[in-house]
Tab-separated table of C-alpha atoms and ligand atoms in Angstrom:
chain	number	residue	atom	x	y	z
A	26	MET	CA	-1.076	-2.230	24.347
A	27	ALA	CA	0.966	0.849	25.176
A	28	GLU	CA	4.652	0.654	24.477
A	29	LYS	CA	6.623	0.605	27.510
A	30	ARG	CA	8.309	4.097	27.837
A	31	ASP	CA	12.593	4.287	28.901
A	32	PHE	CA	15.004	6.732	29.501
A	33	LEU	CA	15.023	7.707	25.626
A	34	ASP	CA	11.512	8.831	26.079
A	35	GLU	CA	12.308	11.052	28.689
A	36	LEU	CA	14.913	12.663	26.881
A	37	ILE	CA	12.885	13.241	23.484
A	38	ASP	CA	10.035	14.545	25.447
A	39	LEU	CA	12.491	17.329	27.294
A	40	GLN	CA	13.913	17.818	23.961
A	41	SER	CA	10.759	19.004	22.373
A	42	ASP	CA	9.950	20.961	25.366
A	43	TRP	CA	12.948	22.753	25.121
A	44	ARG	CA	12.268	23.276	21.330
A	45	ALA	CA	8.851	24.930	21.928
A	46	LEU	CA	10.171	27.374	24.241
A	47	SER	CA	13.220	27.842	22.258
A	48	ASP	CA	10.921	28.239	18.794
A	49	LEU	CA	8.873	31.294	20.761
A	50	PRO	CA	10.624	34.324	18.933
A	51	SER	CA	10.453	32.800	15.821
A	52	ASN	CA	6.667	31.745	16.199
A	53	MET	CA	5.980	35.618	16.945
A	54	VAL	CA	8.573	36.576	13.866
A	55	ASP	CA	5.827	33.795	11.651
A	56	SER	CA	2.550	35.658	13.032
A	57	LEU	CA	4.387	39.228	12.119
A	58	VAL	CA	5.409	37.716	8.643
A	59	GLY	CA	2.874	39.034	5.595
A	60	GLU	CA	0.077	36.421	3.834
A	61	GLY	CA	2.396	36.391	0.855
A	62	ASP	CA	5.266	34.755	2.324
A	63	ARG	CA	2.811	31.943	3.647
A	64	PRO	CA	2.640	28.554	1.256
A	65	VAL	CA	-1.239	29.560	0.208
A	66	PHE	CA	-3.876	26.489	-0.445
A	67	ASN	CA	-4.461	25.878	-4.004
A	68	PRO	CA	-7.661	23.273	-4.580
A	69	ALA	CA	-5.715	22.949	-8.321
A	70	ASP	CA	-2.646	21.824	-6.954
A	71	TYR	CA	-4.334	18.132	-6.178
A	72	LYS	CA	-6.151	18.174	-8.812
A	73	GLU	CA	-4.977	16.241	-12.254
A	74	LYS	CA	-6.575	16.241	-15.791
A	75	PRO	CA	-6.970	12.075	-16.271
A	76	PHE	CA	-5.469	10.466	-19.636
A	77	ALA	CA	-6.645	7.365	-21.240
A	78	ASN	CA	-4.877	4.585	-23.082
A	79	SER	CA	-7.658	3.290	-24.938
A	80	ASN	CA	-6.003	0.291	-25.531
A	81	LYS	CA	-6.575	-1.237	-22.384
A	82	CYS	CA	-10.171	-0.371	-22.630
A	83	LEU	CA	-13.028	-3.151	-22.502
A	84	ARG	CA	-15.607	-0.971	-24.333
A	85	VAL	CA	-13.180	-0.122	-27.242
A	86	ALA	CA	-11.989	-3.973	-27.477
A	87	SER	CA	-15.433	-4.906	-27.550
A	88	GLY	CA	-17.043	-2.559	-29.735
A	89	ARG	CA	-19.976	-3.082	-27.592
A	90	GLU	CA	-21.688	-0.675	-25.044
A	91	ASP	CA	-23.133	-3.281	-22.779
A	92	VAL	CA	-19.455	-4.291	-21.738
A	93	CYS	CA	-18.688	-1.764	-19.446
A	94	SER	CA	-19.600	1.599	-18.664
A	95	ARG	CA	-18.027	2.093	-15.256
A	96	CYS	CA	-15.890	5.558	-16.025
A	97	LEU	CA	-19.355	6.521	-17.927
A	98	ASP	CA	-21.607	6.038	-14.708
A	99	VAL	CA	-19.232	7.488	-12.319
A	100	CYS	CA	-18.422	10.603	-14.024
A	101	PRO	CA	-20.175	13.528	-12.274
A	102	VAL	CA	-19.991	15.788	-15.256
A	103	LYS	CA	-22.792	14.771	-18.097
A	104	GLY	CA	-20.224	14.601	-21.501
A	105	ALA	CA	-16.928	15.467	-19.994
A	106	LEU	CA	-16.002	11.812	-20.643
A	107	ARG	CA	-16.861	9.785	-24.343
A	108	ILE	CA	-16.011	6.710	-25.682
A	109	HIS	CA	-16.133	7.470	-29.363
A	110	ASN	CA	-14.616	5.749	-32.332
A	111	LYS	CA	-12.265	3.373	-30.650
A	112	SER	CA	-11.117	6.028	-27.912
A	113	VAL	CA	-11.558	6.996	-24.700
A	114	LEU	CA	-11.715	10.271	-24.658
A	115	ILE	CA	-11.790	13.108	-21.718
A	116	GLY	CA	-12.814	16.786	-22.735
A	117	ASP	CA	-11.781	20.163	-21.160
A	118	ASP	CA	-14.737	20.206	-19.131
A	119	CYS	CA	-13.221	17.240	-16.984
A	120	ARG	CA	-13.972	17.918	-12.948
A	121	LYS	CA	-10.461	16.063	-12.183
A	122	CYS	CA	-11.767	14.229	-9.342
A	123	GLY	CA	-10.094	11.075	-10.371
A	124	LEU	CA	-13.641	8.603	-9.927
A	125	CYS	CA	-13.082	7.432	-13.524
A	126	ALA	CA	-9.642	6.053	-12.851
A	127	ALA	CA	-10.799	4.378	-9.381
A	128	VAL	CA	-13.543	2.321	-11.096
A	129	CYS	CA	-12.366	1.307	-14.224
A	130	PRO	CA	-10.922	-2.384	-13.782
A	131	THR	CA	-8.487	-2.249	-16.504
A	132	GLU	CA	-6.691	1.243	-15.097
A	133	THR	CA	-7.422	2.304	-18.805
A	134	ILE	CA	-7.719	5.603	-17.259
A	135	SER	CA	-5.181	6.993	-15.175
A	136	THR	CA	-3.047	10.112	-13.494
A	137	ARG	CA	0.624	10.971	-13.901
A	138	ARG	CA	1.207	11.994	-10.044
A	139	HIS	CA	-1.976	9.965	-8.412
A	140	ALA	CA	-1.881	6.621	-10.354
A	141	PRO	CA	-2.148	3.290	-7.212
A	142	ARG	CA	1.481	3.080	-6.236
A	143	GLN	CA	2.001	6.373	-6.210
A	144	VAL	CA	-1.079	7.083	-3.871
A	145	TYR	CA	0.068	4.033	-1.790
A	146	ASP	CA	3.848	5.336	-1.168
A	147	GLN	CA	2.285	8.865	-0.102
A	148	ILE	CA	-0.132	7.874	2.523
A	149	ALA	CA	2.309	4.847	3.487
A	150	ARG	CA	5.242	7.528	4.081
A	151	VAL	CA	2.890	9.453	6.023
A	152	ALA	CA	1.336	6.252	7.968
A	153	SER	CA	4.863	5.225	8.455
A	154	ALA	CA	6.268	8.387	10.483
A	155	TYR	CA	3.219	9.360	12.044
A	156	GLU	CA	0.866	8.425	14.886
A	157	GLN	CA	-2.302	9.253	12.838
A	158	CYS	CA	-2.310	9.140	9.060
A	159	TYR	CA	-5.509	11.108	7.378
A	160	VAL	CA	-6.946	10.695	4.117
A	161	THR	CA	-9.079	13.876	2.791
A	162	CYS	CA	-10.047	15.709	-0.073
A	163	THR	CA	-9.839	19.679	-1.105
A	164	ARG	CA	-13.311	20.579	0.107
A	165	ALA	CA	-12.719	19.004	3.711
A	166	LEU	CA	-9.163	20.536	4.533
A	167	LYS	CA	-10.058	24.070	2.901
A	168	ARG	CA	-5.708	25.039	4.067
A	169	VAL	CA	-2.690	23.877	3.695
A	170	PRO	CA	-2.007	20.320	4.614
A	171	LYS	CA	-0.417	19.298	7.819
A	172	GLY	CA	2.832	16.494	7.259
A	173	ASN	CA	0.441	13.735	8.112
A	174	GLU	CA	-2.684	15.109	5.857
A	175	VAL	CA	-3.222	13.410	2.409
A	176	VAL	CA	-5.112	15.678	0.261
A	177	LEU	CA	-6.806	14.205	-3.043
A	178	ALA	CA	-9.607	16.045	-5.318
A	179	CYS	CA	-12.115	13.276	-3.905
A	180	VAL	CA	-11.975	10.842	-0.862
A	181	GLY	CA	-13.574	8.081	-3.977
A	182	ALA	CA	-10.626	8.262	-6.250
A	183	VAL	CA	-8.575	5.730	-3.593
A	184	PRO	CA	-9.512	2.579	-5.584
A	185	ARG	CA	-10.952	-0.455	-3.316
A	186	ASP	CA	-7.658	-2.672	-3.938
A	187	LEU	CA	-5.669	0.273	-3.073
A	188	TRP	CA	-7.234	0.827	0.121
A	189	PHE	CA	-7.422	-3.215	0.639
A	190	SER	CA	-3.307	-3.334	0.891
A	191	LEU	CA	-3.012	0.193	3.017
A	192	LEU	CA	-5.682	-1.131	5.522
A	193	ALA	CA	-3.676	-4.491	5.734
A	194	ASP	CA	-0.298	-2.790	5.539
A	195	TYR	CA	-1.289	0.110	8.132
A	196	ASP	CA	-3.225	0.376	11.293
A	197	ASN	CA	-3.427	4.194	11.726
A	198	ILE	CA	-5.107	5.473	8.251
A	199	ASN	CA	-8.295	7.739	8.861
A	200	VAL	CA	-11.149	9.491	6.180
A	201	TYR	CA	-10.912	13.067	7.666
A	202	LEU	CA	-14.886	14.461	6.172
A	203	PRO	CA	-16.736	16.357	8.063
A	204	VAL	CA	-20.308	15.748	8.606
A	205	GLY	CA	-22.093	16.342	5.592
A	206	ILE	CA	-19.343	17.611	3.278
A	207	CYS	CA	-20.250	15.297	0.420
A	208	ASP	CA	-24.211	16.196	0.657
A	209	ARG	CA	-22.974	19.852	-0.764
A	210	CYS	CA	-20.063	18.886	-2.876
A	211	ARG	CA	-20.702	19.068	-6.615
A	212	THR	CA	-18.857	15.465	-6.898
A	213	THR	CA	-22.136	14.098	-6.937
A	214	THR	CA	-20.873	10.275	-7.232
A	215	GLY	CA	-17.961	10.840	-4.853
A	216	GLU	CA	-19.744	9.502	-1.706
A	217	GLU	CA	-21.214	6.589	-3.124
A	218	VAL	CA	-17.843	5.451	-4.582
A	219	TYR	CA	-15.362	5.669	-1.596
A	220	THR	CA	-18.419	4.111	0.871
A	221	ASP	CA	-18.269	1.459	-1.354
A	222	ALA	CA	-14.651	1.017	-2.001
A	223	ILE	CA	-13.774	1.447	1.892
A	224	ALA	CA	-16.667	-0.768	3.166
A	225	THR	CA	-14.977	-4.092	0.660
A	226	ALA	CA	-11.701	-3.074	2.031
A	227	GLU	CA	-12.232	-3.275	5.656
A	228	GLU	CA	-13.976	-6.780	4.501
A	229	TRP	CA	-11.300	-8.178	3.094
A	230	ALA	CA	-8.590	-6.360	5.405
A	231	ASP	CA	-10.772	-7.615	8.506
A	232	ALA	CA	-9.992	-4.246	9.847
A	233	VAL	CA	-11.608	-0.988	10.281
A	234	MET	CA	-10.978	2.310	8.749
A	235	GLY	CA	-10.674	5.313	11.383
A	236	LEU	CA	-13.401	8.145	10.622
A	237	GLU	CA	-12.660	11.612	11.861
A	238	ALA	CA	-15.139	14.443	11.692
A	239	ASP	CA	-13.831	17.071	13.994
A	240	GLU	CA	-11.059	18.928	12.548
A	241	SER	CA	-9.387	19.774	16.269
A	242	ALA	CA	-9.484	16.152	17.191
A	243	MET	CA	-6.796	15.309	14.518
A	244	ASP	CA	-3.557	14.167	15.941
A	245	HIS	CA	-0.517	15.755	14.469
A	246	GLU	CA	2.055	13.303	16.273
A	247	TYR	CA	5.032	11.902	14.986
A	248	THR	CA	5.740	7.669	16.230
A	249	ARG	CA	7.773	6.590	18.352
A	250	ALA	CA	9.970	5.085	16.367
A	251	TYR	CA	10.391	8.343	14.112
A	252	LYS	CA	11.218	10.465	16.847
A	253	ARG	CA	13.644	8.139	18.214
A	254	SER	CA	15.753	7.691	15.069
A	255	GLN	CA	16.207	11.523	14.922
A	256	PHE	CA	16.903	11.439	18.121
A	257	VAL	CA	19.444	9.285	18.070
A	258	SER	CA	20.794	10.686	15.104
A	259	GLY	CA	20.829	13.880	16.651
A	260	ALA	CA	22.497	12.614	19.494
A	261	ILE	CA	25.774	11.217	17.762
A	262	HIS	CA	26.536	14.448	15.717
A	263	SER	CA	26.434	16.404	18.629
A	264	ALA	CA	28.907	14.226	20.271
A	265	GLU	CA	30.935	14.511	17.113
A	266	ARG	CA	31.229	11.002	16.472
A	267	LEU	CA	30.288	10.975	13.320
A	268	VAL	CA	28.836	7.666	12.217
A	269	SER	CA	27.120	8.628	8.794
A	270	ARG	CA	26.651	11.786	6.963
A	271	THR	CA	22.957	11.866	7.931
A	272	ASN	CA	21.344	14.852	9.257
A	273	PRO	CA	19.596	14.535	12.293
A	274	ALA	CA	16.476	16.536	10.936
A	275	LEU	CA	15.967	13.673	8.581
A	276	ALA	CA	17.381	10.355	9.664
A	277	GLY	CA	13.676	9.523	10.436
A	278	ALA	CA	12.142	10.418	7.366
A	279	LYS	CA	14.856	8.467	5.284
A	280	ALA	CA	14.271	5.442	7.347
A	281	VAL	CA	10.619	5.884	6.405
A	282	ALA	CA	11.796	6.296	2.627
A	283	LYS	CA	14.146	3.406	2.570
A	284	LYS	CA	10.676	0.962	4.196
A	285	VAL	CA	8.831	2.477	1.407
A	286	SER	CA	11.233	1.943	-1.326
A	287	ASP	CA	12.260	-1.228	0.079
A	288	HIS	CA	8.039	-2.541	-0.493
A	289	ALA	CA	8.369	-0.976	-4.368
A	290	LYS	CA	11.368	-3.290	-4.653
A	291	ARG	CA	9.128	-6.445	-3.440
A	292	LEU	CA	6.294	-5.426	-5.287
A	293	ASP	CA	8.405	-5.874	-8.756
A	294	GLN	CA	10.112	-8.966	-7.286
A	295	LEU	CA	6.638	-10.252	-6.854
A	296	GLN	CA	5.420	-9.350	-10.437
A	297	ARG	CA	8.930	-11.214	-12.037
A	298	ASP	CA	8.473	-14.167	-10.002
A	299	LEU	CA	4.361	-14.318	-11.317
A	300	GLU	CA	5.956	-13.884	-14.904
A	301	SER	CA	7.992	-16.513	-14.181
A	302	ALA	CA	5.337	-18.997	-12.797
A	303	VAL	CA	2.522	-18.087	-15.151
A	304	GLY	CA	4.069	-16.607	-18.105
A	305	ALA	CA	4.569	-12.995	-18.812
A	306	LYS	CA	2.459	-13.457	-22.689
A	307	ALA	CA	-0.465	-14.828	-23.679
A	308	SER	CA	-0.411	-17.410	-26.641
A	309	ASN	CA	-0.882	-14.949	-28.928
A	310	ASN	CA	2.435	-13.308	-27.587
A	311	ARG	CA	0.501	-10.184	-25.931
A	312	GLN	CA	2.170	-9.551	-22.709
A	313	ARG	CA	-0.102	-9.982	-19.950
A	314	VAL	CA	-1.169	-6.894	-17.806
A	315	LEU	CA	-0.739	-7.043	-13.779
A	316	THR	CA	-2.771	-3.675	-12.745
A	317	GLN	CA	-1.266	-1.603	-10.329
A	318	GLY	CA	-4.101	-2.194	-7.975
A	319	ARG	CA	-3.652	-6.326	-7.993
A	320	LYS	CA	0.060	-6.448	-7.562
A	321	LEU	CA	-0.200	-4.134	-4.165
A	322	MET	CA	-2.957	-6.699	-3.145
A	323	MET	CA	-0.535	-8.923	-3.949
A	324	GLY	CA	1.908	-7.226	-1.831
A	325	ALA	CA	-0.506	-7.101	1.025
A	326	LEU	CA	-1.417	-11.183	0.588
A	327	GLN	CA	2.220	-11.706	0.349
A	328	HIS	CA	2.873	-10.516	4.209
A	329	ASP	CA	-0.340	-12.029	5.321
A	330	GLU	CA	-1.885	-15.115	3.604
A	331	GLY	CA	-4.685	-15.806	5.783
A	332	LEU	CA	-6.578	-12.106	4.766
A	333	ALA	CA	-7.100	-14.665	1.221
A	334	ASP	CA	-9.836	-16.087	3.427
A	335	PHE	CA	-11.364	-12.458	3.672
A	336	ILE	CA	-11.315	-11.987	-0.093
A	337	ARG	CA	-14.243	-12.694	-2.346
A	338	LEU	CA	-13.608	-12.710	-5.942
A	339	GLU	CA	-14.605	-13.831	-9.000
A	340	ALA	CA	-13.077	-15.140	-12.216
A	341	PRO	CA	-14.259	-16.912	-15.814
A	342	VAL	CA	-14.677	-20.491	-16.348
A	343	CYS	CA	-15.090	-22.303	-19.460
A	344	ASP	CA	-17.522	-25.206	-20.293
A	345	SER	CA	-15.653	-26.806	-23.364
A	346	SER	CA	-18.608	-28.436	-24.139
A	347	LEU	CA	-20.449	-25.487	-25.558
A	348	CYS	CA	-17.530	-22.998	-26.128
A	349	THR	CA	-17.045	-23.085	-29.948
A	350	MET	CA	-13.774	-21.445	-30.056
A	351	CYS	CA	-14.575	-17.922	-32.007
A	352	GLY	CA	-12.174	-16.144	-29.957
A	353	ASP	CA	-14.284	-13.047	-28.659
A	354	CYS	CA	-13.416	-13.519	-25.127
A	355	ALA	CA	-9.849	-13.502	-25.976
A	356	GLN	CA	-10.359	-10.315	-28.134
A	357	VAL	CA	-12.216	-8.414	-25.410
A	358	CYS	CA	-9.681	-9.222	-22.381
A	359	THR	CA	-7.272	-6.233	-22.553
A	360	THR	CA	-5.239	-7.948	-19.397
A	361	HIS	CA	-4.636	-10.810	-21.720
A	362	ALA	CA	-5.904	-13.026	-18.681
A	363	LEU	CA	-7.663	-15.169	-20.911
A	364	ASP	CA	-6.254	-17.187	-23.770
A	365	LEU	CA	-7.604	-19.616	-26.163
A	366	ASP	CA	-4.712	-21.565	-27.078
A	367	ARG	CA	-4.225	-23.241	-30.866
A	368	ARG	CA	-5.613	-26.450	-29.630
A	369	GLY	CA	-8.796	-24.330	-28.773
A	370	ASN	CA	-8.730	-24.341	-24.830
A	371	VAL	CA	-9.523	-21.413	-23.046
A	372	THR	CA	-7.146	-21.037	-19.772
A	373	VAL	CA	-7.613	-18.201	-17.468
A	374	LYS	CA	-4.365	-17.013	-15.286
A	375	ASN	CA	-6.235	-15.754	-12.405
A	376	ALA	CA	-3.515	-13.083	-10.889
A	377	TYR	CA	-4.147	-10.646	-14.040
A	378	CYS	CA	-7.619	-11.244	-14.144
A	379	VAL	CA	-9.523	-8.601	-13.083
A	380	GLY	CA	-12.742	-9.735	-12.849
A	381	CYS	CA	-14.583	-7.621	-14.902
A	382	GLY	CA	-16.504	-10.040	-16.304
A	383	ALA	CA	-16.480	-8.689	-20.349
A	384	CYS	CA	-15.978	-12.257	-21.821
A	385	VAL	CA	-18.632	-13.566	-20.166
A	386	ILE	CA	-20.758	-10.782	-21.710
A	387	VAL	CA	-19.075	-11.507	-25.112
A	388	CYS	CA	-19.451	-15.284	-24.782
A	389	GLU	CA	-22.647	-15.956	-27.257
A	390	ASP	CA	-22.445	-19.280	-26.481
A	391	GLY	CA	-23.037	-19.424	-22.812
A	392	ALA	CA	-19.884	-21.114	-21.860
A	393	LEU	CA	-18.427	-18.973	-19.794
A	394	SER	CA	-19.344	-18.249	-16.512
A	395	MET	CA	-17.924	-16.291	-13.377
A	396	GLU	CA	-17.252	-18.090	-10.434
A	397	PRO	CA	-15.783	-17.652	-7.174
A	398	MET	CA	-11.975	-18.171	-7.383
A	399	ASP	CA	-9.683	-19.345	-4.646
A	400	VAL	CA	-8.007	-16.061	-3.811
A	401	HIS	CA	-5.102	-18.256	-2.534
A	402	GLU	CA	-3.857	-18.170	-5.897
A	403	LEU	CA	-3.017	-14.553	-5.603
A	404	VAL	CA	-0.274	-15.446	-2.800
A	405	ILE	CA	3.310	-15.832	-4.624
A	406	PRO	CA	5.817	-16.779	-2.039
A	407	ASP	CA	8.460	-13.871	-1.018
A	408	LYS	CA	11.535	-16.029	-1.787
A	409	ALA	CA	13.658	-13.140	-0.067
A	410	ALA	CA	12.180	-13.351	3.008
A	411	GLU	CA	11.813	-17.013	3.089
A	412	GLU	CA	15.456	-17.063	2.492
A	413	LEU	CA	15.720	-14.423	5.344
A	414	ALA	CA	13.845	-16.379	7.656
A	415	ARG	CA	15.904	-19.658	6.505
A	416	ARG	CA	19.321	-17.792	7.341
A	417	LYS	CA	17.628	-16.390	10.984
A	418	ALA	CA	16.640	-20.058	11.656
A	419	GLU	CA	20.321	-21.656	10.666
A	420	ALA	CA	21.854	-18.467	13.085
A	421	LYS	CA	19.355	-19.256	15.868
A	422	ALA	CA	20.259	-23.076	15.707
A	423	LYS	CA	23.768	-22.117	15.096
A	424	ALA	CA	23.625	-20.119	18.615
A	425	SER	CA	21.687	-22.680	20.971
A	426	GLU	CA	24.555	-25.245	19.763
A	427	TYR	CA	27.059	-23.194	20.959
A	428	MET	CA	25.457	-22.342	24.089
A	429	GLU	CA	24.586	-26.137	24.530
A	430	LYS	CA	28.365	-27.163	23.906
A	431	GLY	CA	29.843	-24.322	26.587
A	432	LYS	CA	27.003	-25.209	29.138
A	433	GLN	CA	28.700	-29.134	28.440
A	434	GLN	CA	31.990	-27.618	28.675
A	435	LEU	CA	31.407	-25.460	31.461
A	436	GLY	CA	30.210	-28.292	33.456
A	437	ARG	CA	32.808	-30.414	32.513
A	438	VAL	CA	34.998	-27.849	34.256
A	439	ALA	CA	33.053	-27.528	37.261
A	440	ASP	CA	33.159	-30.949	37.461
A	441	VAL	CA	36.711	-31.069	37.470
A	442	LEU	CA	37.056	-28.113	39.769
A	443	GLU	CA	34.922	-30.050	42.191
A	444	LYS	CA	37.138	-33.190	42.188
A	445	LEU	CA	40.096	-30.790	42.714
A	446	ASP	CA	38.533	-29.364	45.488
A	447	ASP	CA	37.037	-32.619	46.852
A	448	GLY	CA	41.105	-33.873	46.688
A	449	SER	CA	42.930	-30.883	48.493
A	450	GLY	CA	39.898	-31.095	51.394
A	451	GLU	CA	40.957	-35.121	51.969
A	452	SER	CA	44.620	-34.348	51.846
A	453	GLY	CA	44.256	-31.226	53.928
A	454	SER	CA	42.493	-33.604	56.691
A	455	GLU	CA	45.110	-35.861	56.514
A	456	LYS	CA	47.416	-33.450	57.988
B	10	SF4	S1	-14.383	1.664	-17.298
B	10	SF4	FE1	-12.460	1.230	-18.066
B	10	SF4	S2	-12.791	-0.278	-18.900
B	10	SF4	FE2	-14.954	0.347	-18.440
B	10	SF4	S3	-15.431	1.539	-20.225
B	10	SF4	FE3	-14.546	2.956	-18.921
B	10	SF4	S4	-12.344	3.153	-19.397
B	10	SF4	FE4	-13.018	1.205	-20.934
B	11	SF4	S1	-10.731	-12.870	-18.032
B	11	SF4	FE1	-10.805	-11.558	-16.274
B	11	SF4	S2	-10.029	-9.871	-17.099
B	11	SF4	FE2	-10.523	-10.833	-18.952
B	11	SF4	S3	-12.298	-10.395	-19.443
B	11	SF4	FE3	-12.920	-12.457	-18.641
B	11	SF4	S4	-13.179	-11.183	-16.724
B	11	SF4	FE4	-12.166	-9.760	-17.701
């Protein structure tokens, strides 16, 4: 439902009309400026060669080729990525599409600027400030992006769990890809990767991602909240009643930055809460690894626990009557979600398990099998939000208590006044 407009909206519209008029001369100057002075679109600026932390690779940990080959299968350049001598190697012929990083369950492969949390923040900033946010690729856009366009080397570089958390937290995220663009792309595996990832994320988040194929239909409006915070800050400045040193042009951006940084703090707190509840280390003293994708997913679930009903995940279950305690499963699990303790019990901490199935593959005794897990286990109560809600409820209860007391006192005063009035009436009639 459209939000009700008020006087402030009218003022904002008037101000932007006035700005458009006063900008006319500068627009004319712009058109006379030489090409060299304008920002230039260079696809290489949006691409980044990934690096690998081979210690996290399931194939390296197990020394077996049948355990995982997701990165090798998805790489569009034959031989650009190799796993050799216990190392994941990325050659100079890498196309920098980011697909290997997106499909690797353990986040063995990553990039500095496009790690899941950074991409989340980048898209969240845009989705908070603009009516619509568009995620696209260098091939589709072919120009310097506008404020609400997020350009990636390939749309397939966004992992499933990241799409899920974005769809769960925002309802204005779209993919912009002209019809048929992927058919002519040399990153031949990208379309399949993003189709799978987005379809699963939509199912899990019970939401639909917008798809825009026509560039002229894209909307570049700021959100109402963003425009209002900029306008109010500007008004405070022009009235010379400076209550803060915030530049009015940055006021909206500052509010958005705070929202993103609050989200990051909440995720870090979530990890600390998880570690104190489940234990940060496995029995071999190895630090358990919570992938960025899983952390983002858990952050979204903390906000909306009901979404756990839509998510389908599997985790290993051990039949202890078949287990010979060889320890192969614990050795291959590079997130250290699976633990074989000194008494020979296999335990799995589902929050850390990425469902790769490597432990099941390496178990020669058939003691492990992948079974559907209860996703509600991934919901970590947000203690700060609970405390805030408790304080709000307390304040509300106190306010209604005072209101009730006030009403009673007013009632008593009214009674007294009525009696006085009756008394004066009676004495008047006696005269
Ligand atoms: S996808 Fe990741 S875990 Fe699997 S082989 Fe490649 S680097 Fe190793
Ligand atoms: S416990 Fe989970 S993360 Fe570890 S190897 Fe098994 S399926 Fe993979």
